[in-house]
CSV table of C-alpha atoms and ligand atoms in Angstrom, one decimal:
chain,number,residue,atom,x,y,z
A,212,UNK,CA,0.0,-0.1,-0.1
A,213,UNK,CA,1.6,3.3,-1.1
A,214,UNK,CA,2.0,5.8,1.7
A,215,UNK,CA,0.0,9.5,1.1
A,216,UNK,CA,2.1,12.0,-0.8
A,217,UNK,CA,0.9,15.6,-1.0
A,218,UNK,CA,-1.9,15.6,-3.4
A,219,UNK,CA,-0.8,17.3,-6.6
A,220,UNK,CA,-2.4,20.9,-7.1
A,221,UNK,CA,-5.4,21.2,-9.4
A,222,UNK,CA,-6.6,24.6,-10.1
A,223,UNK,CA,-10.0,25.4,-8.4
A,224,UNK,CA,-9.8,22.2,-6.2
A,225,UNK,CA,-8.2,22.7,-3.1
A,226,UNK,CA,-6.7,19.3,-1.3
A,227,UNK,CA,-9.2,17.2,0.2
A,228,UNK,CA,-7.3,14.8,2.3
A,229,UNK,CA,-9.1,11.8,0.5
A,230,UNK,CA,-10.2,10.7,-3.1
A,231,UNK,CA,-13.1,12.6,-4.7
A,232,UNK,CA,-16.2,10.7,-5.6
A,233,UNK,CA,-17.4,11.8,-9.1
A,234,UNK,CA,-21.0,10.6,-9.8
A,235,UNK,CA,-22.4,9.9,-13.3
A,236,UNK,CA,-25.3,11.1,-14.9
A,237,UNK,CA,-25.7,9.7,-18.4
A,238,UNK,CA,-28.4,11.7,-20.1
A,239,UNK,CA,-28.5,9.1,-22.8
A,240,UNK,CA,-30.8,6.2,-24.1
A,241,UNK,CA,-28.1,3.9,-24.6
A,242,UNK,CA,-25.0,3.8,-21.9
A,243,UNK,CA,-24.2,0.2,-21.0
A,244,UNK,CA,-25.0,0.8,-17.3
A,245,UNK,CA,-27.8,2.8,-17.0
A,246,UNK,CA,-29.1,3.0,-20.5
A,247,UNK,CA,-32.2,5.2,-20.5
A,248,UNK,CA,-32.7,5.6,-16.9
A,249,UNK,CA,-31.8,9.3,-16.9
A,250,UNK,CA,-32.4,10.1,-20.4
A,251,UNK,CA,-35.4,12.5,-19.4
A,252,UNK,CA,-34.2,15.8,-18.2
A,253,UNK,CA,-36.1,15.9,-15.0
A,254,UNK,CA,-34.9,12.2,-14.1
A,255,UNK,CA,-31.2,13.1,-14.7
A,256,UNK,CA,-31.4,16.5,-12.7
A,257,UNK,CA,-33.1,14.3,-9.8
A,258,UNK,CA,-30.5,11.8,-10.1
A,259,UNK,CA,-27.5,14.3,-10.1
A,260,UNK,CA,-29.2,15.8,-6.8
A,261,UNK,CA,-29.3,12.5,-5.3
A,262,UNK,CA,-25.6,11.9,-6.0
A,263,UNK,CA,-24.6,15.2,-4.4
A,264,UNK,CA,-27.0,14.4,-1.4
A,265,UNK,CA,-25.3,11.2,-0.9
A,266,UNK,CA,-21.8,12.9,-0.8
A,267,UNK,CA,-20.4,13.0,-4.5
A,268,UNK,CA,-17.9,15.6,-4.7
A,269,UNK,CA,-18.9,16.4,-8.4
A,270,UNK,CA,-21.7,15.1,-10.7
A,271,UNK,CA,-20.5,14.4,-14.4
A,272,UNK,CA,-23.2,14.9,-16.7
A,273,UNK,CA,-22.7,13.3,-20.2
A,274,UNK,CA,-25.1,13.5,-23.4
A,275,UNK,CA,-23.3,10.9,-25.7
A,276,UNK,CA,-22.5,7.3,-25.0
A,277,UNK,CA,-19.0,6.0,-25.2
A,278,UNK,CA,-19.8,2.3,-24.7
A,279,UNK,CA,-18.0,0.2,-27.2
A,280,UNK,CA,-19.7,0.4,-30.4
A,281,UNK,CA,-21.6,3.3,-30.0
A,282,UNK,CA,-22.4,5.6,-32.7
A,283,UNK,CA,-21.9,9.4,-32.4
A,284,UNK,CA,-24.8,11.9,-32.0
A,285,UNK,CA,-24.9,15.4,-33.6
A,286,UNK,CA,-23.9,18.3,-31.4
A,287,UNK,CA,-27.4,20.1,-31.4
A,288,UNK,CA,-28.7,16.7,-29.7
A,289,UNK,CA,-25.7,16.5,-27.4
A,290,UNK,CA,-26.5,20.1,-26.3
A,291,UNK,CA,-30.3,19.4,-26.0
A,292,UNK,CA,-29.5,16.6,-23.4
A,293,UNK,CA,-26.8,18.1,-21.2
A,294,UNK,CA,-27.4,21.9,-20.9
A,295,UNK,CA,-30.6,22.1,-19.0
A,296,UNK,CA,-29.2,19.3,-16.6
A,297,UNK,CA,-25.9,21.1,-16.1
A,298,UNK,CA,-27.7,24.5,-15.7
A,299,UNK,CA,-30.5,23.0,-13.1
A,300,UNK,CA,-27.7,21.3,-10.8
A,301,UNK,CA,-25.1,24.0,-10.9
A,302,UNK,CA,-28.0,26.4,-9.9
A,303,UNK,CA,-28.7,24.1,-7.0
A,304,UNK,CA,-25.0,24.6,-5.7
A,305,UNK,CA,-23.7,21.0,-7.3
A,306,UNK,CA,-20.3,21.1,-8.5
A,307,UNK,CA,-20.8,20.0,-12.3
A,308,UNK,CA,-18.5,18.2,-14.8
A,309,UNK,CA,-19.4,17.9,-18.4
A,310,UNK,CA,-18.3,14.6,-20.0
A,311,UNK,CA,-17.9,15.5,-23.7
A,312,UNK,CA,-15.6,15.6,-26.6
A,313,UNK,CA,-16.8,18.7,-28.2
A,314,UNK,CA,-15.6,22.3,-27.6
A,315,UNK,CA,-19.2,23.6,-28.2
A,316,UNK,CA,-20.8,21.4,-25.5
A,317,UNK,CA,-18.0,22.1,-23.0
A,318,UNK,CA,-18.4,25.8,-23.6
A,319,UNK,CA,-22.2,25.9,-23.2
A,320,UNK,CA,-21.7,23.6,-20.2
A,321,UNK,CA,-19.3,25.8,-18.5
A,322,UNK,CA,-21.4,28.6,-19.4
A,323,UNK,CA,-24.5,27.0,-17.8
A,324,UNK,CA,-22.2,26.4,-14.6
A,325,UNK,CA,-19.8,23.5,-15.0
A,326,UNK,CA,-16.5,23.7,-13.2
A,327,UNK,CA,-14.8,20.9,-14.9
A,328,UNK,CA,-14.4,19.2,-18.5
A,329,UNK,CA,-14.3,15.7,-18.7
A,330,UNK,CA,-12.9,14.7,-22.1
A,331,UNK,CA,-12.6,10.9,-22.7
A,332,UNK,CA,-10.8,11.7,-26.1
A,333,UNK,CA,-8.1,13.4,-24.3
A,334,UNK,CA,-7.9,16.3,-26.7
A,335,UNK,CA,-8.0,14.3,-30.0
A,336,UNK,CA,-11.5,14.4,-31.0
A,337,UNK,CA,-11.9,18.0,-31.3
A,338,UNK,CA,-8.8,20.2,-31.5
A,339,UNK,CA,-11.0,23.2,-30.4
A,340,UNK,CA,-11.5,21.5,-26.9
A,341,UNK,CA,-8.0,21.9,-25.7
A,342,UNK,CA,-8.1,25.5,-27.1
A,343,UNK,CA,-11.3,26.3,-25.3
A,344,UNK,CA,-10.0,24.7,-22.0
A,345,UNK,CA,-7.0,26.7,-22.1
A,346,UNK,CA,-8.6,30.0,-23.0
A,347,UNK,CA,-11.4,29.3,-20.1
A,348,UNK,CA,-8.7,28.1,-17.3
A,349,UNK,CA,-11.0,25.3,-16.4
A,350,UNK,CA,-9.8,21.9,-14.9
A,351,UNK,CA,-9.6,19.2,-17.8
A,352,UNK,CA,-9.7,15.4,-17.3
A,353,UNK,CA,-7.6,14.1,-20.3
A,354,UNK,CA,-8.0,10.4,-20.8
A,355,UNK,CA,-6.1,7.7,-22.7
A,356,UNK,CA,-7.8,7.3,-25.9
A,357,UNK,CA,-7.1,5.4,-29.1
A,358,UNK,CA,-10.2,6.4,-31.2
A,359,UNK,CA,-13.9,6.6,-31.4
A,360,UNK,CA,-16.2,4.1,-29.4
A,361,UNK,CA,-17.7,2.5,-32.8
A,362,UNK,CA,-14.6,0.5,-33.3
A,363,UNK,CA,-12.3,1.3,-30.3
A,364,UNK,CA,-12.2,-2.3,-29.5
A,365,UNK,CA,-10.3,-3.2,-32.6
A,366,UNK,CA,-7.3,-1.2,-31.2
A,367,UNK,CA,-7.0,-3.2,-27.8
A,368,UNK,CA,-3.5,-4.2,-28.7
A,369,UNK,CA,-0.5,-3.6,-26.6
A,370,UNK,CA,2.9,-4.7,-26.2
A,371,UNK,CA,3.0,-3.8,-22.4
A,372,UNK,CA,-0.4,-2.1,-21.6
A,373,UNK,CA,1.0,0.1,-18.6
A,374,UNK,CA,3.9,1.3,-20.5
A,375,UNK,CA,2.2,1.9,-23.6
A,376,UNK,CA,-0.8,3.7,-21.9
A,377,UNK,CA,1.6,5.9,-20.0
A,378,UNK,CA,3.4,6.9,-22.9
A,379,UNK,CA,0.5,7.7,-25.0
A,380,UNK,CA,-1.2,9.5,-22.0
A,381,UNK,CA,2.1,11.7,-21.8
A,382,UNK,CA,2.0,12.2,-25.4
A,383,UNK,CA,-1.6,13.4,-25.2
A,384,UNK,CA,-0.8,15.6,-22.2
A,385,UNK,CA,2.0,17.3,-24.0
A,386,UNK,CA,0.0,18.1,-27.1
A,387,UNK,CA,-2.8,19.8,-25.0
A,388,UNK,CA,0.1,21.7,-23.2
A,389,UNK,CA,1.2,22.8,-26.6
A,390,UNK,CA,-2.3,24.1,-27.1
A,391,UNK,CA,-2.1,26.3,-24.3
A,392,UNK,CA,-3.5,24.3,-21.4
A,393,UNK,CA,-1.6,24.7,-18.4
A,394,UNK,CA,-0.2,21.4,-16.3
A,395,UNK,CA,-2.1,22.5,-13.2
A,396,UNK,CA,-5.4,22.4,-14.9
A,397,UNK,CA,-4.9,18.7,-15.9
A,398,UNK,CA,-6.1,15.6,-14.3
A,399,UNK,CA,-5.1,12.1,-16.1
A,400,UNK,CA,-7.3,9.0,-16.5
A,401,UNK,CA,-5.9,5.6,-18.0
A,402,UNK,CA,-9.1,5.2,-19.7
A,403,UNK,CA,-10.4,1.8,-18.1
A,404,UNK,CA,-12.5,-0.1,-20.9
A,405,UNK,CA,-11.5,2.2,-23.6
A,406,UNK,CA,-9.6,0.4,-26.3
A,407,UNK,CA,-9.0,-2.4,-23.5
A,408,UNK,CA,-9.6,-5.8,-22.8
A,409,UNK,CA,-10.4,-7.0,-19.4
A,410,UNK,CA,-6.8,-8.2,-18.7
A,411,UNK,CA,-5.7,-4.7,-19.8
A,412,UNK,CA,-8.0,-3.2,-17.3
A,413,UNK,CA,-6.6,-5.2,-14.4
A,414,UNK,CA,-3.0,-4.6,-15.1
A,415,UNK,CA,-3.6,-0.8,-15.2
A,416,UNK,CA,-5.6,-0.8,-12.0
A,417,UNK,CA,-2.5,-2.9,-10.2
A,418,UNK,CA,-0.3,-0.5,-11.3
A,419,UNK,CA,-1.9,2.8,-10.8
A,420,UNK,CA,1.2,4.0,-8.8
A,421,UNK,CA,2.9,4.4,-12.6
A,422,UNK,CA,0.1,6.9,-13.2
A,423,UNK,CA,0.1,8.9,-9.9
A,424,UNK,CA,4.0,9.3,-10.2
A,425,UNK,CA,3.4,11.4,-13.0
A,426,UNK,CA,2.7,14.1,-10.7
A,427,UNK,CA,-0.9,15.0,-11.8
A,428,UNK,CA,-4.1,14.0,-10.1
A,429,UNK,CA,-5.4,10.7,-11.5
A,430,UNK,CA,-9.0,9.7,-12.1
A,431,UNK,CA,-10.5,6.1,-12.5
A,432,UNK,CA,-13.5,5.4,-14.1
A,433,UNK,CA,-14.2,1.5,-13.6
A,434,UNK,CA,-17.7,1.7,-12.3
A,435,UNK,CA,-19.6,-1.5,-13.4
A,436,UNK,CA,-17.4,-1.8,-16.5
A,437,UNK,CA,-17.3,-5.0,-18.6
A,438,UNK,CA,-14.0,-6.3,-16.8
A,439,UNK,CA,-16.3,-6.5,-13.4
A,440,UNK,CA,-19.0,-8.4,-15.5
A,441,UNK,CA,-16.2,-10.9,-16.6
A,442,UNK,CA,-14.8,-11.4,-13.3
A,443,UNK,CA,-18.3,-12.1,-11.8
A,444,UNK,CA,-19.5,-14.2,-14.8
A,445,UNK,CA,-21.9,-17.0,-14.2
A,446,UNK,CA,-20.5,-20.8,-14.3
A,447,UNK,CA,-21.8,-20.9,-18.0
A,448,UNK,CA,-19.8,-17.8,-18.9
A,449,UNK,CA,-22.4,-15.2,-18.9
A,450,UNK,CA,-21.1,-12.0,-17.7
A,451,UNK,CA,-22.8,-10.5,-14.6
A,452,UNK,CA,-25.5,-7.8,-15.4
A,453,UNK,CA,-24.2,-4.2,-14.9
A,454,UNK,CA,-26.4,-3.9,-11.8
A,455,UNK,CA,-24.6,-6.7,-10.1
A,456,UNK,CA,-21.5,-5.1,-10.3
A,457,UNK,CA,-22.1,-2.5,-7.6
A,458,UNK,CA,-20.0,-4.2,-4.8
A,459,UNK,CA,-17.3,-5.0,-7.1
A,460,UNK,CA,-17.1,-1.3,-7.8
A,461,UNK,CA,-17.1,-0.4,-4.4
A,462,UNK,CA,-14.0,-2.6,-3.8
A,463,UNK,CA,-12.1,-1.2,-6.9
A,464,UNK,CA,-12.9,2.3,-5.5
A,465,UNK,CA,-11.4,1.3,-1.9
A,466,UNK,CA,-8.4,0.0,-3.8
A,467,UNK,CA,-8.0,2.8,-6.2
A,468,UNK,CA,-8.4,5.2,-3.2
A,469,UNK,CA,-5.9,3.4,-1.3
A,470,UNK,CA,-3.4,3.8,-4.1
A,471,UNK,CA,-3.7,7.4,-3.8
A,472,UNK,CA,-5.7,8.4,-7.0
A,473,UNK,CA,-7.3,11.8,-6.9
A,474,UNK,CA,-10.8,10.7,-8.1
A,475,UNK,CA,-13.1,7.9,-9.1
A,476,UNK,CA,-16.1,8.2,-11.5
A,477,UNK,CA,-18.8,6.0,-10.2
A,478,UNK,CA,-22.4,5.4,-10.8
A,479,UNK,CA,-23.4,5.2,-7.0
A,480,UNK,CA,-22.5,7.8,-4.4
A,481,UNK,CA,-23.1,6.5,-0.8
A,482,UNK,CA,-21.1,3.1,-1.1
A,483,UNK,CA,-18.5,4.5,-3.0
A,484,UNK,CA,-18.0,7.3,-0.4
A,485,UNK,CA,-17.9,4.5,2.3
A,486,UNK,CA,-15.0,2.9,0.4
A,487,UNK,CA,-13.2,5.9,0.0
A,488,UNK,CA,-13.4,6.6,4.0
A,489,UNK,CA,-12.1,3.2,4.5
A,490,UNK,CA,-9.1,3.8,2.2
A,491,UNK,CA,-8.4,7.3,3.6
A,492,UNK,CA,-8.4,5.9,7.1
A,493,UNK,CA,-6.3,2.9,5.8
A,494,UNK,CA,-3.6,5.3,4.3
A,495,UNK,CA,-3.5,7.4,7.3
A,496,UNK,CA,-2.6,4.2,9.2
A,497,UNK,CA,-0.1,3.1,6.7
A,498,UNK,CA,1.6,6.5,6.7
A,499,UNK,CA,2.1,6.3,10.7
A,500,UNK,CA,3.4,2.8,10.7
A,501,UNK,CA,7.0,2.7,12.0
A,502,UNK,CA,9.6,2.1,9.6
A,503,UNK,CA,11.4,-0.5,11.4
A,504,UNK,CA,8.7,-2.4,13.6
A,505,UNK,CA,9.8,-4.5,16.2
A,506,UNK,CA,13.5,-4.1,15.8
A,507,UNK,CA,16.4,-2.3,17.5
A,508,UNK,CA,17.3,1.2,16.3
A,509,UNK,CA,20.2,3.3,16.3
A,510,UNK,CA,19.4,7.2,15.4
A,511,UNK,CA,21.7,9.9,14.4
A,512,UNK,CA,20.0,13.0,14.1
A,513,UNK,CA,20.7,16.7,13.0
A,514,UNK,CA,24.1,16.2,11.3
A,515,UNK,CA,24.7,19.3,9.9
A,516,UNK,CA,27.1,19.5,7.0
A,517,UNK,CA,27.9,22.3,4.4
A,518,UNK,CA,27.0,21.3,0.9
A,519,UNK,CA,26.6,22.6,-2.8
A,520,UNK,CA,23.6,20.6,-4.0
A,521,UNK,CA,21.0,22.2,-6.0
A,522,UNK,CA,19.8,22.8,-9.6
A,523,UNK,CA,20.7,26.5,-9.3
A,524,UNK,CA,23.9,28.0,-10.0
A,525,UNK,CA,23.8,30.0,-6.9
A,526,UNK,CA,23.4,26.9,-4.8
A,527,UNK,CA,26.5,25.6,-6.5
A,528,UNK,CA,28.5,28.5,-5.8
A,529,UNK,CA,27.5,29.6,-2.4
A,530,UNK,CA,26.5,26.2,-0.7
A,531,UNK,CA,24.2,26.0,2.0
A,532,UNK,CA,23.8,23.7,5.1
A,533,UNK,CA,22.2,20.2,5.0
A,534,UNK,CA,20.9,18.5,8.0
A,535,UNK,CA,20.9,14.7,7.9
A,536,UNK,CA,18.9,12.1,10.3
A,537,UNK,CA,19.5,8.6,9.9
A,538,UNK,CA,17.7,5.6,11.6
A,539,UNK,CA,19.3,2.5,11.5
A,540,UNK,CA,17.7,-1.1,11.9
A,541,UNK,CA,20.5,-3.1,13.8
A,542,UNK,CA,20.5,-6.0,16.1
A,543,UNK,CA,22.2,-4.5,19.2
A,544,UNK,CA,21.8,-7.3,21.5
A,545,UNK,CA,25.2,-9.0,20.9
A,546,UNK,CA,27.0,-5.7,21.4
A,547,UNK,CA,25.3,-5.0,24.4
A,548,UNK,CA,25.9,-8.7,25.7
A,549,UNK,CA,29.6,-8.3,25.5
A,550,UNK,CA,29.5,-4.5,25.8
A,551,UNK,CA,32.0,-4.2,22.7
A,552,UNK,CA,31.7,-1.3,20.2
A,553,UNK,CA,33.2,-3.5,17.6
A,554,UNK,CA,29.9,-5.5,17.6
A,555,UNK,CA,27.8,-2.5,16.8
A,556,UNK,CA,27.7,0.3,14.5
A,557,UNK,CA,30.3,3.1,15.4
A,558,UNK,CA,28.1,6.2,14.9
A,559,UNK,CA,31.2,8.4,15.1
A,560,UNK,CA,32.6,6.8,12.2
A,561,UNK,CA,29.5,6.6,10.2
A,562,UNK,CA,28.7,10.4,10.7
A,563,UNK,CA,32.3,10.9,9.3
A,564,UNK,CA,31.2,8.7,6.0
A,565,UNK,CA,27.8,10.6,5.6
A,566,UNK,CA,29.2,14.3,6.2
A,567,UNK,CA,31.9,13.3,3.4
A,568,UNK,CA,28.9,12.5,1.0
A,569,UNK,CA,27.2,15.9,1.9
A,570,UNK,CA,30.2,17.8,1.6
A,571,UNK,CA,31.5,16.0,-1.5
A,572,UNK,CA,30.4,15.8,-5.4
A,573,UNK,CA,27.5,18.3,-5.7
A,574,UNK,CA,24.4,16.8,-7.2
A,575,UNK,CA,20.9,18.4,-8.5
A,576,UNK,CA,18.7,16.9,-6.0
A,577,UNK,CA,18.1,16.3,-2.3
A,578,UNK,CA,17.0,12.9,-3.4
A,579,UNK,CA,20.2,11.7,-4.9
A,580,UNK,CA,21.9,12.9,-1.5
A,581,UNK,CA,19.6,10.9,0.5
A,582,UNK,CA,20.0,7.7,-1.8
A,583,UNK,CA,23.9,8.1,-1.4
A,584,UNK,CA,23.4,8.4,2.2
A,585,UNK,CA,21.4,5.2,2.4
A,586,UNK,CA,23.9,3.6,0.4
A,587,UNK,CA,26.7,4.4,3.0
A,588,UNK,CA,24.4,3.0,5.7
A,589,UNK,CA,23.4,-0.1,4.3
A,590,UNK,CA,27.3,-0.8,3.3
A,591,UNK,CA,28.0,-0.3,7.3
A,592,UNK,CA,28.1,-3.9,8.8
A,593,UNK,CA,25.0,-5.0,10.7
A,594,UNK,CA,22.5,-2.4,9.0
A,595,UNK,CA,19.6,-4.3,7.7
A,596,UNK,CA,17.6,-1.0,7.1
A,597,UNK,CA,17.5,2.5,7.1
A,598,UNK,CA,15.4,5.9,7.0
A,599,UNK,CA,17.3,8.7,5.9
A,600,UNK,CA,16.0,12.3,6.1
A,601,UNK,CA,17.9,15.2,4.3
A,602,UNK,CA,16.6,18.4,5.4
A,603,UNK,CA,17.4,21.6,3.2
A,604,UNK,CA,16.5,24.5,5.5
A,605,UNK,CA,17.7,27.3,3.3
A,606,UNK,CA,16.4,25.8,0.1
A,607,UNK,CA,15.4,28.4,-2.7
A,608,UNK,CA,11.8,28.9,-1.8
A,609,UNK,CA,10.2,32.3,-2.5
A,610,UNK,CA,8.0,32.1,0.6
A,611,UNK,CA,8.4,31.9,4.4
A,612,UNK,CA,8.8,28.1,5.2
A,613,UNK,CA,10.0,25.8,8.0
A,614,UNK,CA,12.0,23.1,6.3
A,615,UNK,CA,12.2,21.3,3.2
A,616,UNK,CA,13.1,17.4,3.7
A,617,UNK,CA,13.0,14.3,1.7
A,618,UNK,CA,12.9,11.0,3.6
A,619,UNK,CA,13.5,7.6,2.2
A,620,UNK,CA,13.5,4.1,3.6
A,621,UNK,CA,15.7,1.4,2.1
A,622,UNK,CA,16.6,-1.9,3.2
A,623,UNK,CA,19.4,-4.5,2.1
A,624,UNK,CA,18.3,-7.3,0.0
A,625,UNK,CA,18.0,-10.7,1.5
A,626,UNK,CA,21.5,-12.0,2.0
A,627,UNK,CA,23.2,-8.6,1.4
A,628,UNK,CA,23.2,-7.5,5.2
A,629,UNK,CA,27.2,-7.4,5.9
A,630,UNK,CA,27.6,-9.3,9.3
A,631,UNK,CA,29.6,-7.4,12.1
A,632,UNK,CA,31.1,-10.6,13.3
A,633,UNK,CA,32.6,-11.6,9.9
B,930,PMM,N1,-15.9,6.1,-18.9
B,930,PMM,C1,-17.2,6.4,-19.4
B,930,PMM,C2,-17.6,7.8,-19.6
B,930,PMM,N2,-16.7,8.8,-19.3
B,930,PMM,N3,-15.0,9.6,-18.5
B,930,PMM,C3,-13.6,9.2,-17.8
B,930,PMM,N4,-13.0,10.2,-17.4
B,930,PMM,N5,-13.2,8.2,-17.6
B,930,PMM,C4,-13.8,7.0,-17.8
B,930,PMM,O1,-13.4,5.8,-17.6
B,930,PMM,C5,-15.1,7.2,-18.7
B,930,PMM,C6,-15.4,8.5,-18.8
B,930,PMM,C7,-18.0,5.3,-19.9
B,930,PMM,O2,-18.8,4.8,-18.7
B,930,PMM,P1,-20.2,5.1,-18.6
B,930,PMM,O3,-21.0,4.6,-19.7
B,930,PMM,O4,-20.7,4.5,-17.3
B,930,PMM,O5,-20.6,6.7,-18.3
């Protein structure tokens, strides 16, 4: 389970401390999961209000089905479906996102009060859409996409689905940046079920960390999709119907939220919000677990050494203080029994070796310094694991701040611990 990292900034969405729940309202006669149920304007509005009342942070309104094989509708029809729903929900104080691939629909929806544009084509279906998003400055969900739904499943071929989707999504991201969209407007989405077979969806979900590591918020739309129907198929191979995929969806929500995604796009509010609450608490507990459970520890804290690390020329010329904390996982019992320094870590000698790294060859990143210090610690006889924190209290930050620090945890691989007695 990955530990919490600060939420990447998304314009207009201050950090919430948990995964967001985006409730779905498909104002369509033919979406796979709720086909027709909310096609009527009043029913769609009522559904959006219910989702918001259940705790959905956003309500995503879409007028065009993107289920595999779906044909496109014309822009006038899409506008007719979504505009009154967006307007009514926004007027009622609901945060609305518009699920569209068209600039004209996005513009009308933003005009009617939508606060986010969700583009499953990730800027590829209508070049005017990223241009509109750039000009309006609205947050923008950019999804991995290989082509329109009518024949997208023909394109579900990957050498390595995670690497391929990551690369293509980054290319789409760069393309919208080139059209003037700012990085802090963008949420990335791996596009579960879009030009993907069930095993592709599972691989993407199991490696969400690859996407959260891109430094942008990540949205996952797995709700009731076909890969869950396949997982839950009957003994005769009949896939479970969408309505029977609710609990499995809640489970995916919990796991995705625990993996640190920014949001999940789901058909039901309450149960998914409960799942998010479980994941949030789980992540908090994981973050506070000790790095070296149960073992003996030797700590050396506040080792202050002058160094020249940093990306700026001034940092290389002038240098600045770095402060190092290390906590070593060591078995101290043999040294204690014999009362013998040679059987434990000599922290004086270790401090000299750590100081030499900090004062030595300048590198760009505090992360690199921390990694080198961890290597020195793990090369010290008896050290099984180490937590290294490198503080840079005078880092070039244009605001008053307390500290900048990088903490890493590293352990020796099996059989790699150097024994003190050898
Ligand atoms: N899936 C659907 C529609 N819109 N938007 C994003 N960002 N991500 C998705 O995975 C996604 C989407 C299709 O599902 P639906 O028919 O249940 O709305």
